[in-house]
Amino acid sequence: MSRRMQQPKEKLCLPNNTTLLENAARVLEKTVAGTVWVSRPYGAETANPCHVPDRVPQKGPLAGLREGLARTEKEALAVLAVDLPKVPPELFRQLWRAWQEHPDADLVYPVAQSVAQPLAAIWHRRALPVIAQALALNRVPRLMEVVARLSSHTVAVDPDWLVNVNTPKDLNDFLLGWKQ
């Protein structure tokens, strides 16, 4: 919903004239086989069949995760939030290798120092029931509460990769340090 940014994050432009959405899609397209789906907020209309609207209003990123996992025919889904503009394709190669070494994990995601980022991760379809239970609550479920209920494996990465732009100040700080 981009509430803290006060405008849709996916449409924000980087200095290389790509949007945050295009940046995320390019990272995934370079490293992941299959369709790249884009989750849209509840009620957002789109003509693109790869844009999947959330079916549950006001439930945050878990609603998008649920839609992607429910639609994929694959056993796992690579996920990348648009507000993580410094995630390189190499992250998904590392996550994939870790997932192959830990095939029973419901989720493989990066950590750097004290930052965990399950929105730049590989999620298994086995996570769907736990996500559905969280979405059925009468509150917005916390992503890390769901992660805690899953079998997961973490991969240590460069902290720079997990820079998150949630607010106008975050975006300004990111753009001031921009290096292509």
Coordinates of N, CA and C in Angstrom, one line a residue:
M1 N 0.8 -1.2 0.0 CA 0.0 0.0 0.0 C 0.9 1.3 0.0
S2 N 2.1 1.2 0.3 CA 3.1 2.3 0.3 C 2.6 3.5 1.1
R3 N 2.0 3.2 2.3 CA 1.5 4.2 3.2 C 2.6 5.2 3.6
R4 N 3.8 4.6 4.1 CA 4.8 5.4 4.6 C 5.5 6.2 3.5
M5 N 5.5 5.7 2.3 CA 6.1 6.5 1.1 C 5.2 7.5 0.6
Q6 N 3.9 7.4 0.9 CA 2.9 8.4 0.5 C 2.6 8.4 -1.0
Q7 N 3.1 7.5 -1.7 CA 2.9 7.3 -3.1 C 3.3 5.9 -3.5
P8 N 2.7 5.4 -4.6 CA 3.1 4.0 -5.0 C 4.6 3.8 -5.2
K9 N 5.2 2.9 -4.4 CA 6.6 2.7 -4.5 C 7.0 2.1 -5.9
E10 N 6.2 1.3 -6.4 CA 6.6 0.6 -7.7 C 6.8 1.6 -8.8
K11 N 6.2 2.8 -8.8 CA 6.3 3.7 -9.8 C 7.5 4.7 -9.7
L12 N 8.1 4.7 -8.5 CA 9.2 5.6 -8.3 C 10.4 5.3 -9.2
C13 N 11.0 6.3 -9.7 CA 12.1 6.1 -10.7 C 13.5 6.2 -10.0
L14 N 14.4 5.4 -10.6 CA 15.8 5.4 -10.2 C 16.5 6.3 -11.1
P15 N 17.7 6.7 -10.8 CA 18.5 7.6 -11.7 C 18.8 6.9 -13.1
N16 N 18.7 5.6 -13.2 CA 18.9 5.0 -14.5 C 17.6 4.9 -15.4
N17 N 16.6 5.7 -14.9 CA 15.3 5.7 -15.6 C 14.5 4.5 -15.6
T18 N 14.7 3.6 -14.6 CA 13.9 2.4 -14.4 C 13.1 2.7 -13.1
T19 N 11.9 2.1 -13.1 CA 11.1 2.2 -11.9 C 11.6 1.1 -10.9
L20 N 11.1 1.3 -9.6 CA 11.5 0.2 -8.7 C 10.9 -1.1 -9.1
L21 N 9.7 -1.1 -9.7 CA 9.1 -2.3 -10.2 C 9.9 -2.9 -11.3
E22 N 10.3 -2.1 -12.3 CA 11.1 -2.7 -13.4 C 12.5 -3.2 -12.9
N23 N 13.0 -2.5 -11.9 CA 14.3 -3.0 -11.3 C 14.1 -4.4 -10.7
A24 N 13.1 -4.6 -9.9 CA 12.8 -5.9 -9.2 C 12.5 -6.9 -10.3
A25 N 11.8 -6.6 -11.3 CA 11.4 -7.6 -12.3 C 12.7 -8.0 -13.0
R26 N 13.6 -7.1 -13.3 CA 14.9 -7.4 -14.0 C 15.7 -8.4 -13.2
V27 N 15.8 -8.1 -11.9 CA 16.6 -9.0 -11.0 C 16.1 -10.4 -11.1
L28 N 14.8 -10.5 -11.0 CA 14.1 -11.9 -11.0 C 14.3 -12.5 -12.4
E29 N 14.1 -11.7 -13.4 CA 14.2 -12.3 -14.8 C 15.6 -12.8 -15.1
K30 N 16.6 -12.2 -14.5 CA 18.0 -12.7 -14.7 C 18.3 -14.0 -14.0
T31 N 17.5 -14.3 -13.0 CA 17.9 -15.5 -12.2 C 16.9 -16.5 -12.0
V32 N 15.7 -16.3 -12.3 CA 14.6 -17.2 -12.0 C 13.9 -17.6 -13.3
A33 N 13.6 -18.9 -13.4 CA 12.9 -19.4 -14.6 C 11.4 -19.3 -14.3
G34 N 10.7 -19.0 -15.3 CA 9.2 -18.9 -15.2 C 8.7 -17.5 -15.3
T35 N 7.4 -17.4 -14.9 CA 6.7 -16.1 -15.0 C 7.0 -15.2 -13.8
V36 N 7.2 -13.9 -14.1 CA 7.3 -12.9 -13.0 C 6.0 -12.3 -12.8
W37 N 5.4 -12.5 -11.6 CA 4.1 -11.9 -11.3 C 4.3 -10.7 -10.4
V38 N 3.4 -9.8 -10.6 CA 3.4 -8.6 -9.8 C 2.1 -8.5 -9.0
S39 N 2.3 -8.4 -7.7 CA 1.1 -8.3 -6.8 C 0.7 -6.9 -6.8
R40 N -0.6 -6.7 -6.8 CA -1.2 -5.4 -6.8 C -2.0 -5.3 -5.5
P41 N -2.1 -4.1 -4.9 CA -3.0 -3.9 -3.7 C -4.4 -4.3 -4.0
Y42 N -5.1 -4.7 -3.0 CA -6.5 -5.0 -3.1 C -7.3 -4.0 -3.8
G43 N -8.0 -4.4 -4.8 CA -8.9 -3.5 -5.6 C -8.2 -2.8 -6.7
A44 N -6.9 -2.9 -6.9 CA -6.2 -2.2 -8.0 C -6.5 -3.0 -9.3
E45 N -6.9 -2.3 -10.3 CA -7.3 -2.9 -11.6 C -6.0 -2.9 -12.5
T46 N -5.9 -3.9 -13.2 CA -4.8 -4.1 -14.2 C -5.3 -5.0 -15.3
A47 N -4.8 -4.7 -16.5 CA -5.1 -5.5 -17.7 C -4.0 -6.6 -17.9
N48 N -2.9 -6.4 -17.3 CA -1.8 -7.4 -17.4 C -2.0 -8.7 -16.7
P49 N -2.1 -9.8 -17.4 CA -2.3 -11.1 -16.7 C -1.3 -11.5 -15.7
C50 N -0.1 -10.9 -15.8 CA 1.0 -11.1 -14.8 C 0.9 -10.3 -13.6
H51 N -0.1 -9.4 -13.5 CA -0.3 -8.5 -12.4 C -1.5 -9.2 -11.6
V52 N -1.1 -9.7 -10.4 CA -2.1 -10.4 -9.6 C -2.6 -9.5 -8.5
P53 N -3.9 -9.3 -8.5 CA -4.5 -8.4 -7.4 C -4.6 -9.3 -6.1
D54 N -4.3 -8.6 -5.0 CA -4.5 -9.2 -3.7 C -6.0 -9.4 -3.5
R55 N -6.4 -10.5 -2.9 CA -7.8 -10.8 -2.7 C -8.3 -10.4 -1.3
V56 N -7.3 -10.2 -0.4 CA -7.6 -9.8 1.0 C -7.2 -8.4 1.2
P57 N -8.2 -7.5 1.6 CA -7.8 -6.1 1.7 C -7.0 -5.9 3.0
Q58 N -6.1 -4.9 2.9 CA -5.4 -4.4 4.1 C -4.6 -5.4 4.9
K59 N -4.1 -6.4 4.3 CA -3.3 -7.5 5.0 C -1.8 -7.5 4.7
G60 N -1.4 -6.4 4.0 CA 0.1 -6.3 3.8 C 0.7 -7.3 2.8
P61 N 2.0 -7.5 2.9 CA 2.7 -8.3 1.9 C 2.3 -9.8 1.9
L62 N 1.7 -10.3 3.0 CA 1.3 -11.7 3.1 C 0.2 -12.0 2.1
A63 N -0.7 -11.0 1.8 CA -1.7 -11.2 0.8 C -1.1 -11.4 -0.6
G64 N -0.1 -10.7 -0.9 CA 0.6 -10.9 -2.2 C 1.3 -12.2 -2.3
L65 N 1.9 -12.6 -1.2 CA 2.6 -13.9 -1.1 C 1.6 -15.0 -1.3
R66 N 0.5 -14.9 -0.7 CA -0.6 -15.9 -0.8 C -1.0 -16.1 -2.2
E67 N -1.2 -14.9 -2.9 CA -1.7 -15.0 -4.3 C -0.7 -15.6 -5.2
G68 N 0.6 -15.2 -5.0 CA 1.6 -15.8 -5.9 C 1.8 -17.3 -5.7
L69 N 1.9 -17.7 -4.4 CA 2.0 -19.1 -4.1 C 0.8 -19.9 -4.6
A70 N -0.4 -19.3 -4.5 CA -1.6 -20.1 -4.9 C -1.6 -20.2 -6.4
R71 N -1.0 -19.3 -7.1 CA -1.1 -19.3 -8.6 C 0.0 -20.1 -9.3
T72 N 1.2 -20.2 -8.6 CA 2.3 -20.9 -9.2 C 2.0 -22.4 -9.3
E73 N 2.5 -23.0 -10.4 CA 2.4 -24.4 -10.5 C 3.7 -25.1 -10.0
K74 N 4.7 -24.2 -9.8 CA 6.0 -24.7 -9.3 C 5.9 -25.0 -7.8
E75 N 6.9 -25.7 -7.2 CA 6.9 -25.9 -5.8 C 7.3 -24.7 -5.0
A76 N 8.0 -23.8 -5.6 CA 8.5 -22.7 -4.9 C 8.4 -21.4 -5.7
L77 N 8.4 -20.3 -5.0 CA 8.3 -19.0 -5.6 C 9.4 -18.0 -5.1
A78 N 10.1 -17.4 -6.1 CA 11.1 -16.4 -5.7 C 10.3 -15.1 -5.5
V79 N 10.6 -14.4 -4.4 CA 9.9 -13.2 -4.1 C 10.9 -12.0 -3.9
L80 N 10.5 -10.9 -4.5 CA 11.3 -9.7 -4.3 C 10.4 -8.5 -4.2
A81 N 10.4 -7.8 -3.1 CA 9.7 -6.6 -2.9 C 10.3 -5.5 -3.7
V82 N 9.5 -4.6 -4.2 CA 10.1 -3.5 -5.0 C 10.9 -2.5 -4.2
D83 N 10.7 -2.5 -2.9 CA 11.4 -1.5 -2.1 C 12.7 -2.0 -1.6
L84 N 13.3 -3.0 -2.3 CA 14.6 -3.5 -2.0 C 15.5 -3.3 -3.3
P85 N 15.8 -2.0 -3.6 CA 16.4 -1.8 -4.9 C 17.9 -2.2 -5.1
K86 N 18.5 -2.6 -4.0 CA 19.9 -3.0 -4.2 C 20.2 -4.5 -4.2
V87 N 19.1 -5.3 -4.2 CA 19.2 -6.7 -4.3 C 19.8 -7.1 -5.6
P88 N 20.9 -7.8 -5.7 CA 21.5 -8.2 -7.0 C 21.0 -9.6 -7.4
P89 N 21.1 -9.9 -8.6 CA 20.7 -11.3 -9.1 C 21.4 -12.3 -8.3
E90 N 22.7 -12.0 -7.9 CA 23.5 -13.0 -7.1 C 22.7 -13.5 -5.9
L91 N 21.9 -12.7 -5.3 CA 21.2 -13.1 -4.1 C 20.4 -14.3 -4.4
F92 N 19.6 -14.3 -5.5 CA 18.8 -15.4 -5.8 C 19.5 -16.7 -6.1
R93 N 20.7 -16.5 -6.7 CA 21.6 -17.7 -7.0 C 22.0 -18.3 -5.6
Q94 N 22.4 -17.5 -4.7 CA 22.7 -18.0 -3.3 C 21.6 -18.6 -2.6
L95 N 20.4 -18.0 -2.7 CA 19.2 -18.6 -2.1 C 18.8 -19.9 -2.7
W96 N 19.0 -20.0 -4.0 CA 18.6 -21.2 -4.7 C 19.6 -22.4 -4.3
R97 N 20.8 -22.1 -4.2 CA 21.8 -23.1 -3.7 C 21.5 -23.5 -2.3
A98 N 21.2 -22.6 -1.5 CA 20.8 -22.9 -0.1 C 19.5 -23.7 0.0
W99 N 18.6 -23.4 -0.9 CA 17.3 -24.2 -0.9 C 17.5 -25.6 -1.3
Q100 N 18.4 -25.8 -2.3 CA 18.7 -27.1 -2.8 C 19.4 -27.9 -1.6
E101 N 20.2 -27.3 -0.8 CA 20.8 -28.0 0.3 C 19.9 -28.2 1.5
H102 N 18.8 -27.4 1.5 CA 17.8 -27.5 2.6 C 16.4 -27.7 2.0
P103 N 16.1 -28.8 1.3 CA 14.9 -28.9 0.5 C 13.6 -29.0 1.4
D104 N 13.8 -29.2 2.7 CA 12.6 -29.3 3.6 C 12.2 -27.9 4.1
A105 N 13.0 -26.9 3.8 CA 12.7 -25.5 4.3 C 11.5 -25.0 3.6
D106 N 10.6 -24.4 4.3 CA 9.4 -23.7 3.7 C 9.8 -22.3 3.1
L107 N 11.0 -21.9 3.6 CA 11.4 -20.5 3.3 C 12.9 -20.4 3.4
V108 N 13.6 -19.8 2.4 CA 15.0 -19.5 2.5 C 15.1 -18.0 2.2
Y109 N 15.7 -17.3 3.2 CA 15.8 -15.8 3.1 C 17.1 -15.3 3.6
P110 N 17.5 -14.1 3.1 CA 18.8 -13.5 3.5 C 18.7 -12.8 4.9
V111 N 19.8 -12.8 5.5 CA 20.0 -12.0 6.7 C 21.4 -11.2 6.6
A112 N 21.4 -10.0 7.2 CA 22.6 -9.3 7.2 C 22.7 -8.5 8.5
Q113 N 23.7 -8.8 9.4 CA 23.7 -8.3 10.7 C 22.4 -8.5 11.4
S114 N 21.7 -7.5 11.8 CA 20.4 -7.8 12.5 C 19.2 -7.7 11.6
V115 N 19.4 -7.6 10.3 CA 18.3 -7.4 9.3 C 18.0 -8.8 8.7
A116 N 16.7 -9.2 8.8 CA 16.2 -10.4 8.1 C 15.3 -9.9 7.0
Q117 N 15.3 -10.5 5.8 CA 14.5 -10.0 4.7 C 13.7 -11.1 4.0
P118 N 12.6 -11.5 4.5 CA 11.8 -12.6 3.9 C 11.1 -12.1 2.6
L119 N 11.2 -10.9 2.3 CA 10.6 -10.4 1.0 C 11.6 -10.3 -0.1
A120 N 12.7 -10.9 0.1 CA 13.7 -11.2 -1.0 C 14.1 -12.6 -0.7
A121 N 13.3 -13.6 -1.1 CA 13.4 -14.9 -0.6 C 12.8 -16.0 -1.6
I122 N 13.0 -17.2 -1.2 CA 12.3 -18.3 -1.9 C 11.4 -18.9 -0.9
W123 N 10.1 -18.9 -1.3 CA 9.0 -19.5 -0.5 C 8.5 -20.7 -1.1
H124 N 8.3 -21.8 -0.3 CA 7.7 -23.0 -0.8 C 6.2 -23.0 -0.6
R125 N 5.5 -23.7 -1.5 CA 4.1 -23.8 -1.4 C 3.6 -24.3 -0.1
R126 N 4.4 -25.1 0.6 CA 4.0 -25.6 1.9 C 3.7 -24.5 2.9
A127 N 4.2 -23.3 2.6 CA 3.9 -22.1 3.5 C 2.5 -21.6 3.4
L128 N 1.7 -22.0 2.4 CA 0.4 -21.5 2.1 C -0.6 -21.6 3.3
P129 N -0.7 -22.8 4.0 CA -1.6 -22.9 5.1 C -1.3 -21.9 6.2
V130 N 0.0 -21.7 6.5 CA 0.3 -20.8 7.6 C 0.0 -19.4 7.2
I131 N 0.3 -19.0 6.0 CA -0.1 -17.7 5.5 C -1.6 -17.5 5.5
A132 N -2.3 -18.5 5.1 CA -3.8 -18.4 5.1 C -4.3 -18.2 6.5
Q133 N -3.8 -18.9 7.5 CA -4.2 -18.7 8.9 C -3.9 -17.3 9.3
A134 N -2.8 -16.8 9.0 CA -2.4 -15.4 9.4 C -3.3 -14.4 8.8
L135 N -3.7 -14.6 7.5 CA -4.6 -13.7 6.8 C -6.0 -13.7 7.4
A136 N -6.4 -14.8 8.0 CA -7.7 -14.9 8.6 C -7.9 -14.2 9.9
L137 N -6.8 -13.7 10.5 CA -6.9 -12.9 11.7 C -7.6 -11.6 11.5
N138 N -8.1 -11.1 12.6 CA -8.8 -9.8 12.5 C -7.8 -8.6 12.7
R139 N -6.6 -8.8 12.2 CA -5.6 -7.7 12.3 C -4.6 -8.0 11.1
V140 N -3.8 -7.0 10.9 CA -2.8 -7.2 9.8 C -1.7 -8.1 10.4
P141 N -1.5 -9.3 9.9 CA -0.5 -10.2 10.4 C 1.0 -9.7 10.2
R142 N 1.8 -9.9 11.1 CA 3.2 -9.5 11.0 C 3.9 -10.6 10.2
L143 N 4.7 -10.2 9.2 CA 5.4 -11.1 8.4 C 6.3 -12.0 9.2
M144 N 7.0 -11.5 10.1 CA 8.0 -12.3 10.9 C 7.3 -13.2 11.9
E145 N 6.0 -13.0 12.2 CA 5.2 -14.0 13.0 C 5.0 -15.2 12.1
V146 N 4.7 -15.0 10.9 CA 4.5 -16.1 10.0 C 5.8 -16.9 9.7
V147 N 6.9 -16.1 9.5 CA 8.2 -16.7 9.3 C 8.6 -17.6 10.5
A148 N 8.3 -17.2 11.7 CA 8.6 -17.9 12.9 C 7.9 -19.3 13.0
R149 N 6.8 -19.4 12.3 CA 6.0 -20.6 12.3 C 6.4 -21.6 11.2
L150 N 7.3 -21.2 10.4 CA 7.7 -22.0 9.2 C 9.1 -22.6 9.5
S151 N 9.4 -23.7 8.8 CA 10.7 -24.2 8.7 C 11.5 -23.3 7.8
S152 N 12.6 -22.7 8.3 CA 13.3 -21.8 7.4 C 14.8 -21.9 7.5
H153 N 15.5 -21.4 6.5 CA 16.9 -21.4 6.5 C 17.3 -20.0 6.1
T154 N 18.4 -19.5 6.7 CA 18.8 -18.1 6.3 C 20.2 -18.2 5.7
V155 N 20.5 -17.2 4.9 CA 21.7 -17.1 4.2 C 22.3 -15.7 4.5
A156 N 23.5 -15.7 5.0 CA 24.2 -14.4 5.4 C 24.6 -13.7 4.1
V157 N 24.3 -12.4 4.0 CA 24.6 -11.6 2.8 C 25.2 -10.3 3.2
D158 N 25.6 -9.5 2.2 CA 26.1 -8.2 2.3 C 25.0 -7.3 2.8
P159 N 25.1 -6.5 3.9 CA 24.1 -5.7 4.4 C 23.6 -4.7 3.4
D160 N 24.5 -4.3 2.5 CA 24.1 -3.3 1.4 C 23.0 -3.8 0.5
W161 N 22.9 -5.1 0.4 CA 21.9 -5.7 -0.5 C 20.5 -5.5 0.0
L162 N 20.4 -5.4 1.3 CA 19.1 -5.3 2.0 C 18.6 -3.9 2.3
V163 N 19.1 -2.9 1.7 CA 18.7 -1.6 1.9 C 17.2 -1.5 1.5
N164 N 16.4 -0.9 2.4 CA 14.9 -0.9 2.2 C 14.5 0.6 2.0
V165 N 13.7 0.9 1.1 CA 13.2 2.3 0.9 C 11.7 2.3 1.2
N166 N 11.4 2.6 2.4 CA 10.0 2.7 2.8 C 9.4 4.1 3.0
T167 N 10.3 5.0 3.1 CA 9.8 6.4 3.4 C 10.5 7.3 2.4
P168 N 10.0 8.6 2.2 CA 10.7 9.5 1.4 C 12.1 9.8 1.8
K169 N 12.4 9.8 3.1 CA 13.8 10.0 3.6 C 14.6 8.8 3.2
D170 N 14.1 7.5 3.3 CA 14.9 6.4 2.9 C 15.2 6.5 1.4
L171 N 14.2 6.9 0.6 CA 14.5 7.0 -0.9 C 15.5 8.1 -1.1
N172 N 15.4 9.2 -0.5 CA 16.4 10.3 -0.7 C 17.8 9.8 -0.3
D173 N 17.9 9.2 0.8 CA 19.2 8.7 1.3 C 19.8 7.7 0.2
F174 N 18.9 6.8 -0.2 CA 19.3 5.8 -1.2 C 19.8 6.5 -2.5
L175 N 19.0 7.5 -3.0 CA 19.4 8.2 -4.2 C 20.7 9.0 -4.1
L176 N 20.9 9.6 -2.9 CA 22.1 10.3 -2.7 C 23.4 9.4 -2.8
G177 N 23.2 8.2 -2.4 CA 24.3 7.2 -2.5 C 24.3 6.3 -3.7
W178 N 23.5 6.7 -4.7 CA 23.3 5.8 -5.9 C 24.6 5.6 -6.7
K179 N 24.8 4.3 -7.0 CA 25.9 3.9 -7.8 C 25.3 2.8 -8.7
Q180 N 25.4 3.0 -10.0 CA 24.9 2.0 -10.9 C 25.8 0.9 -11.1

